[in-house]
């Protein structure tokens, strides 16, 4: 196995891998790397004795292990599974062994747009190998079971790994495609039922509609918009398909920019490695650092500002409902 080095200097992380004595890149592997099928190590030099050096440098990427160390929304967990699976499937299609990918969550990264970046290096042996595709995907069983994913979907996923010794990539890919479609159908059904219930209880939704709030809410600065924080975890970002509070049209806001968590009535703000930052009362938050929110705190997602309010019971405010 090649010798790996990791350096972090001035916010830029560099991973260097020097291939071992018998390790070589064949044409297909080189083509996969250069064409970007795997966003990872790229050949940068050839030293004496035909030793190949692979290297990648990046900033503003967050290790997947950071996301998986806390509660992850079920839909985001499924997207992580499908994104890595698509990369693996492309590699096998080009003749690149899936086992040669690095399946360590500390070496799989999520960029500021929420896209998966997998680090790759060739391996001549599987000795002392602890991370495999099977163990990587099996680690999502607990995450899906404890998420908002339907129990039947989580059960179907976890059942796949019962007494299994290897990952059947085509079969697993087909199962995940079916699960994704089933989850999409259930989500649409739930959204439809929620909409029908809201429409039956209110004749229309108006920006000035009065509603009693118990939990916290955000008041957008400069606009007559108030957003209730009804979920235990509220994701904020540019992508309406992934975030509870979507801010489309703001190119400087990341696809999944930040999140607000409700822990027994105490709210916390976390920046999810956004490119342009999340600011609390003028101070930029460190990526993935959770900070407690107080009444009246001013939150800024790059150029979009909100004021946080912790509403007491029976306090009535004028709100805009989230999507």
Tab-separated table of C-alpha atoms in Angstrom:
chain	number	residue	atom	x	y	z
A	1	UNK	CA	0.000	0.000	0.000
A	2	UNK	CA	1.243	3.489	-0.783
A	3	UNK	CA	2.494	5.850	1.890
A	4	UNK	CA	-0.002	8.546	2.712
A	5	UNK	CA	0.692	12.019	4.147
A	6	UNK	CA	-1.868	14.609	5.208
A	7	UNK	CA	-1.029	18.271	5.831
A	8	UNK	CA	-3.227	21.197	6.776
A	9	UNK	CA	-1.758	24.653	6.289
A	10	UNK	CA	-3.603	27.984	6.242
A	11	UNK	CA	-6.979	26.318	5.666
A	12	UNK	CA	-5.731	24.204	2.732
A	13	UNK	CA	-5.595	20.431	3.202
A	14	UNK	CA	-3.158	18.438	1.068
A	15	UNK	CA	-3.178	14.649	0.831
A	16	UNK	CA	-0.136	13.041	-0.802
A	17	UNK	CA	0.179	9.351	-1.629
A	18	UNK	CA	3.412	7.779	-2.819
A	19	UNK	CA	2.759	4.501	-4.574
A	20	UNK	CA	4.451	1.390	-3.249
A	21	UNK	CA	7.113	-0.591	-5.029
A	22	UNK	CA	4.699	-2.768	-7.009
A	23	UNK	CA	1.869	-0.248	-7.428
A	24	UNK	CA	1.165	1.141	-10.877
A	25	UNK	CA	-1.561	3.157	-12.532
A	26	UNK	CA	-2.905	1.492	-15.647
A	27	UNK	CA	-4.427	3.453	-18.500
A	28	UNK	CA	-8.029	3.016	-17.351
A	29	UNK	CA	-7.233	4.156	-13.818
A	30	UNK	CA	-5.395	7.198	-15.112
A	31	UNK	CA	-8.307	8.028	-17.438
A	32	UNK	CA	-10.829	7.763	-14.600
A	33	UNK	CA	-8.794	10.164	-12.450
A	34	UNK	CA	-8.153	12.755	-15.146
A	35	UNK	CA	-11.756	12.707	-16.394
A	36	UNK	CA	-12.987	13.396	-12.875
A	37	UNK	CA	-14.993	10.208	-12.389
A	38	UNK	CA	-13.324	10.122	-8.979
A	39	UNK	CA	-12.707	13.530	-7.421
A	40	UNK	CA	-9.466	12.591	-5.722
A	41	UNK	CA	-5.760	12.067	-6.132
A	42	UNK	CA	-4.182	13.163	-9.392
A	43	UNK	CA	-0.668	12.223	-10.629
A	44	UNK	CA	1.641	15.205	-10.083
A	45	UNK	CA	5.134	13.808	-10.580
A	46	UNK	CA	7.187	10.721	-11.375
A	47	UNK	CA	10.245	10.262	-9.198
A	48	UNK	CA	13.255	8.048	-9.659
A	49	UNK	CA	12.830	4.275	-9.800
A	50	UNK	CA	9.400	4.750	-11.416
A	51	UNK	CA	7.718	5.858	-8.185
A	52	UNK	CA	4.466	7.721	-8.847
A	53	UNK	CA	3.291	10.510	-6.544
A	54	UNK	CA	-0.437	11.292	-6.276
A	55	UNK	CA	-1.705	14.452	-4.628
A	56	UNK	CA	-4.844	16.505	-4.066
A	57	UNK	CA	-5.292	19.891	-2.364
A	58	UNK	CA	-8.566	21.438	-1.281
A	59	UNK	CA	-10.201	23.909	1.081
A	60	UNK	CA	-13.757	24.338	2.374
A	61	UNK	CA	-14.375	20.576	2.237
A	62	UNK	CA	-15.856	18.837	5.264
A	63	UNK	CA	-15.119	15.215	6.127
A	64	UNK	CA	-18.156	12.960	5.834
A	65	UNK	CA	-17.400	11.675	9.339
A	66	UNK	CA	-18.368	15.110	10.718
A	67	UNK	CA	-21.859	14.772	9.240
A	68	UNK	CA	-22.251	11.185	10.414
A	69	UNK	CA	-21.167	11.975	13.990
A	70	UNK	CA	-24.444	13.806	14.644
A	71	UNK	CA	-28.098	13.301	13.756
A	72	UNK	CA	-28.463	13.362	9.964
A	73	UNK	CA	-31.711	13.958	8.108
A	74	UNK	CA	-32.838	10.735	6.413
A	75	UNK	CA	-33.012	12.288	2.969
A	76	UNK	CA	-29.454	13.620	3.281
A	77	UNK	CA	-28.207	10.199	4.454
A	78	UNK	CA	-29.833	8.557	1.413
A	79	UNK	CA	-28.234	11.152	-0.877
A	80	UNK	CA	-24.786	10.396	0.612
A	81	UNK	CA	-25.345	6.692	-0.054
A	82	UNK	CA	-26.477	7.246	-3.642
A	83	UNK	CA	-23.711	9.753	-4.454
A	84	UNK	CA	-20.916	7.440	-3.298
A	85	UNK	CA	-22.634	4.504	-4.990
A	86	UNK	CA	-22.778	6.365	-8.317
A	87	UNK	CA	-19.032	7.053	-8.073
A	88	UNK	CA	-18.339	3.382	-7.311
A	89	UNK	CA	-20.542	2.258	-10.181
A	90	UNK	CA	-18.705	4.579	-12.613
A	91	UNK	CA	-15.372	3.183	-11.426
A	92	UNK	CA	-16.400	-0.416	-12.026
A	93	UNK	CA	-17.783	0.552	-15.426
A	94	UNK	CA	-14.317	1.896	-16.320
A	95	UNK	CA	-12.543	-1.184	-14.977
A	96	UNK	CA	-11.404	0.421	-11.717
A	97	UNK	CA	-11.765	-1.846	-8.661
A	98	UNK	CA	-14.207	-0.536	-6.073
A	99	UNK	CA	-12.037	-1.916	-3.265
A	100	UNK	CA	-9.309	0.496	-4.386
A	101	UNK	CA	-11.424	3.481	-3.389
A	102	UNK	CA	-10.905	4.843	0.104
A	103	UNK	CA	-14.053	4.039	2.108
A	104	UNK	CA	-12.918	5.778	5.298
A	105	UNK	CA	-15.482	8.543	6.142
A	106	UNK	CA	-12.549	10.716	7.261
A	107	UNK	CA	-11.219	10.589	3.675
A	108	UNK	CA	-14.587	11.111	1.964
A	109	UNK	CA	-15.451	14.788	1.762
A	110	UNK	CA	-18.466	16.989	1.139
A	111	UNK	CA	-17.772	20.282	-0.658
A	112	UNK	CA	-19.529	23.589	-0.036
A	113	UNK	CA	-22.208	22.666	-2.613
A	114	UNK	CA	-22.968	19.414	-0.785
A	115	UNK	CA	-21.326	17.190	-3.428
A	116	UNK	CA	-19.381	14.065	-2.438
A	117	UNK	CA	-15.629	13.970	-3.129
A	118	UNK	CA	-13.936	10.577	-2.728
A	119	UNK	CA	-10.195	10.170	-2.280
A	120	UNK	CA	-8.612	7.342	-4.284
A	121	UNK	CA	-5.321	5.513	-4.410
A	122	UNK	CA	-4.317	2.140	-5.912
A	123	UNK	CA	-3.755	-0.794	-3.584
A	124	UNK	CA	-1.898	-4.013	-4.249
A	125	UNK	CA	-3.095	-5.789	-1.097
A	126	UNK	CA	-6.115	-5.843	1.178
A	127	UNK	CA	-4.037	-6.693	4.248
A	128	UNK	CA	-4.951	-4.698	7.360
A	129	UNK	CA	-7.914	-3.300	5.445
A	130	UNK	CA	-10.655	-2.162	7.839
A	131	UNK	CA	-12.797	0.035	5.574
A	132	UNK	CA	-14.629	-1.772	2.774
A	133	UNK	CA	-17.690	-0.850	0.695
A	134	UNK	CA	-19.728	-3.345	2.733
A	135	UNK	CA	-18.693	-1.939	6.125
A	136	UNK	CA	-19.124	1.642	4.880
A	137	UNK	CA	-22.732	1.165	3.741
A	138	UNK	CA	-23.572	-1.047	6.740
A	139	UNK	CA	-22.628	1.876	9.021
A	140	UNK	CA	-25.686	3.763	7.707
A	141	UNK	CA	-28.087	1.230	9.255
A	142	UNK	CA	-28.163	2.979	12.621
A	143	UNK	CA	-28.364	6.411	10.999
A	144	UNK	CA	-31.391	5.516	8.871
A	145	UNK	CA	-33.114	3.705	11.746
A	146	UNK	CA	-32.863	6.828	13.947
A	147	UNK	CA	-33.790	9.283	11.169
A	148	UNK	CA	-37.121	10.396	9.762
A	149	UNK	CA	-36.963	7.714	7.045
A	150	UNK	CA	-39.950	5.355	7.004
A	151	UNK	CA	-39.318	2.280	9.176
A	152	UNK	CA	-40.074	-0.105	6.321
A	153	UNK	CA	-37.356	1.569	4.225
A	154	UNK	CA	-34.827	1.479	7.070
A	155	UNK	CA	-35.699	-2.183	7.707
A	156	UNK	CA	-35.295	-3.107	4.045
A	157	UNK	CA	-31.896	-1.383	3.967
A	158	UNK	CA	-30.588	-3.027	7.138
A	159	UNK	CA	-31.873	-6.482	6.111
A	160	UNK	CA	-29.549	-6.410	3.094
A	161	UNK	CA	-26.466	-6.707	5.326
A	162	UNK	CA	-27.684	-9.679	7.374
A	163	UNK	CA	-24.993	-12.412	7.197
A	164	UNK	CA	-23.501	-10.860	4.041
A	165	UNK	CA	-19.760	-11.115	3.348
A	166	UNK	CA	-19.421	-8.920	0.279
A	167	UNK	CA	-21.194	-6.084	-1.531
A	168	UNK	CA	-23.073	-7.109	-4.652
A	169	UNK	CA	-22.775	-3.737	-6.374
A	170	UNK	CA	-25.443	-4.202	-9.118
A	171	UNK	CA	-27.948	-5.719	-6.682
A	172	UNK	CA	-27.276	-3.085	-4.023
A	173	UNK	CA	-27.569	-0.292	-6.606
A	174	UNK	CA	-30.955	-1.639	-7.759
A	175	UNK	CA	-32.180	-1.887	-4.167
A	176	UNK	CA	-31.132	1.712	-3.459
A	177	UNK	CA	-32.878	2.895	-6.642
A	178	UNK	CA	-36.095	1.214	-5.433
A	179	UNK	CA	-35.673	2.670	-1.930
A	180	UNK	CA	-35.109	6.151	-3.311
A	181	UNK	CA	-38.271	5.936	-5.425
A	182	UNK	CA	-40.282	4.541	-2.481
A	183	UNK	CA	-39.042	7.323	-0.188
A	184	UNK	CA	-39.915	9.942	-2.803
A	185	UNK	CA	-43.453	8.545	-3.109
A	186	UNK	CA	-43.977	8.469	0.664
A	187	UNK	CA	-42.652	12.009	1.028
A	188	UNK	CA	-44.956	13.335	-1.688
A	189	UNK	CA	-47.901	11.584	-0.035
A	190	UNK	CA	-47.031	13.087	3.356
A	191	UNK	CA	-46.630	16.561	1.863
A	192	UNK	CA	-49.980	16.240	0.105
A	193	UNK	CA	-51.718	15.196	3.323
A	194	UNK	CA	-50.115	18.066	5.207
A	195	UNK	CA	-51.200	20.545	2.547
A	196	UNK	CA	-54.765	19.243	2.615
A	197	UNK	CA	-54.876	19.521	6.408
A	198	UNK	CA	-53.549	23.076	6.325
A	199	UNK	CA	-55.986	24.088	3.601
A	200	UNK	CA	-58.913	22.626	5.537
A	201	UNK	CA	-57.975	24.487	8.719
A	202	UNK	CA	-57.270	27.808	6.997
A	203	UNK	CA	-59.112	29.287	4.062
A	204	UNK	CA	-55.887	30.688	2.627
A	205	UNK	CA	-52.276	31.310	3.556
A	206	UNK	CA	-51.538	35.012	3.747
A	207	UNK	CA	-48.268	36.651	4.806
A	208	UNK	CA	-50.191	38.472	7.553
A	209	UNK	CA	-52.035	35.385	8.802
A	210	UNK	CA	-51.971	35.267	12.618
A	211	UNK	CA	-50.750	32.069	14.234
A	212	UNK	CA	-49.719	31.107	17.758
A	213	UNK	CA	-46.158	29.798	17.954
A	214	UNK	CA	-44.643	27.777	20.764
A	215	UNK	CA	-41.140	27.157	19.384
A	216	UNK	CA	-38.505	29.505	18.010
A	217	UNK	CA	-38.744	31.425	14.764
A	218	UNK	CA	-36.678	33.600	12.439
A	219	UNK	CA	-37.595	37.103	11.338
A	220	UNK	CA	-36.035	38.110	8.033
A	221	UNK	CA	-34.452	41.544	8.147
A	222	UNK	CA	-35.867	44.033	5.654
A	223	UNK	CA	-38.783	41.811	4.635
A	224	UNK	CA	-42.153	40.942	6.149
A	225	UNK	CA	-41.257	37.276	6.547
A	226	UNK	CA	-41.235	35.125	9.685
A	227	UNK	CA	-40.161	31.503	9.588
A	228	UNK	CA	-41.166	29.024	12.349
A	229	UNK	CA	-38.519	26.505	13.421
A	230	UNK	CA	-40.848	23.544	13.752
A	231	UNK	CA	-38.394	20.709	13.046
A	232	UNK	CA	-35.835	19.375	15.486
A	233	UNK	CA	-33.266	20.128	12.772
A	234	UNK	CA	-33.857	22.903	10.227
A	235	UNK	CA	-31.530	22.943	7.210
A	236	UNK	CA	-30.898	26.290	5.511
A	237	UNK	CA	-29.445	26.667	2.023
A	238	UNK	CA	-29.948	27.419	-1.641
A	239	UNK	CA	-31.397	24.020	-2.664
A	240	UNK	CA	-35.180	23.741	-2.137
A	241	UNK	CA	-34.977	19.968	-2.537
A	242	UNK	CA	-32.594	19.506	0.395
A	243	UNK	CA	-33.377	22.364	2.798
A	244	UNK	CA	-36.317	23.208	5.017
A	245	UNK	CA	-35.623	26.937	4.674
A	246	UNK	CA	-34.653	27.473	1.034
A	247	UNK	CA	-33.048	30.687	-0.198
A	248	UNK	CA	-32.951	30.206	-3.986
A	249	UNK	CA	-31.543	32.928	-6.163
A	250	UNK	CA	-28.647	33.676	-3.803
A	251	UNK	CA	-25.600	32.249	-5.576
A	252	UNK	CA	-23.292	33.083	-2.656
A	253	UNK	CA	-25.249	30.797	-0.334
A	254	UNK	CA	-24.182	27.149	-0.422
A	255	UNK	CA	-26.541	24.368	-1.453
A	256	UNK	CA	-26.722	23.216	2.181
A	257	UNK	CA	-25.372	26.207	4.081
A	258	UNK	CA	-26.215	25.819	7.784
A	259	UNK	CA	-28.608	24.213	10.233
A	260	UNK	CA	-30.511	25.146	13.397
A	261	UNK	CA	-31.180	22.410	15.964
A	262	UNK	CA	-33.733	22.364	18.760
A	263	UNK	CA	-32.465	20.433	21.790
A	264	UNK	CA	-35.154	20.444	24.505
A	265	UNK	CA	-36.080	24.051	23.799
A	266	UNK	CA	-32.516	25.334	23.384
A	267	UNK	CA	-31.646	26.264	19.810
A	268	UNK	CA	-28.183	25.850	18.284
A	269	UNK	CA	-26.736	27.220	15.027
A	270	UNK	CA	-24.120	25.292	13.008
A	271	UNK	CA	-22.343	26.315	9.797
A	272	UNK	CA	-22.030	23.227	7.538
A	273	UNK	CA	-18.762	24.199	5.879
A	274	UNK	CA	-20.335	26.891	3.682
A	275	UNK	CA	-18.087	28.720	1.240
A	276	UNK	CA	-18.982	32.278	2.266
A	277	UNK	CA	-19.756	31.668	5.903
A	278	UNK	CA	-22.474	32.015	8.529
A	279	UNK	CA	-22.324	34.977	10.910
A	280	UNK	CA	-23.781	35.322	14.399
A	281	UNK	CA	-23.947	38.887	15.755
A	282	UNK	CA	-21.209	39.868	13.295
A	283	UNK	CA	-18.796	37.016	14.083
A	284	UNK	CA	-18.157	34.290	11.506
A	285	UNK	CA	-18.780	30.784	12.847
A	286	UNK	CA	-16.178	28.077	12.562
A	287	UNK	CA	-17.351	25.275	10.246
A	288	UNK	CA	-19.318	22.546	12.061
A	289	UNK	CA	-19.061	24.353	15.419
A	290	UNK	CA	-22.413	24.383	17.254
A	291	UNK	CA	-23.285	27.718	18.923
A	292	UNK	CA	-26.248	28.359	21.255
A	293	UNK	CA	-28.802	30.987	20.172
A	294	UNK	CA	-30.342	33.649	22.426
A	295	UNK	CA	-33.374	35.865	21.963
A	296	UNK	CA	-32.659	38.667	19.484
A	297	UNK	CA	-29.499	37.140	18.005
A	298	UNK	CA	-28.819	38.385	14.475
A	299	UNK	CA	-27.941	35.564	12.064
A	300	UNK	CA	-26.487	36.235	8.616
A	301	UNK	CA	-26.179	33.585	5.920
A	302	UNK	CA	-23.662	35.522	3.838
A	303	UNK	CA	-25.921	38.377	2.612
A	304	UNK	CA	-29.319	37.238	3.957
A	305	UNK	CA	-30.043	38.329	7.542
A	306	UNK	CA	-32.497	37.007	10.134
A	307	UNK	CA	-33.226	37.762	13.784
A	308	UNK	CA	-33.781	34.756	16.047
A	309	UNK	CA	-36.723	34.793	18.466
A	310	UNK	CA	-37.523	32.205	21.096
A	311	UNK	CA	-41.303	32.483	21.275
A	312	UNK	CA	-43.079	31.837	24.536
A	313	UNK	CA	-46.328	29.894	24.733
A	314	UNK	CA	-49.442	31.755	23.555
A	315	UNK	CA	-47.442	34.550	21.937
A	316	UNK	CA	-49.032	35.415	18.578
A	317	UNK	CA	-46.943	36.638	15.640
A	318	UNK	CA	-47.454	37.289	11.922
A	319	UNK	CA	-45.642	34.569	9.978
A	320	UNK	CA	-44.735	33.290	6.515
A	321	UNK	CA	-44.930	29.503	6.359
A	322	UNK	CA	-41.928	27.597	5.055
A	323	UNK	CA	-42.319	25.412	1.996
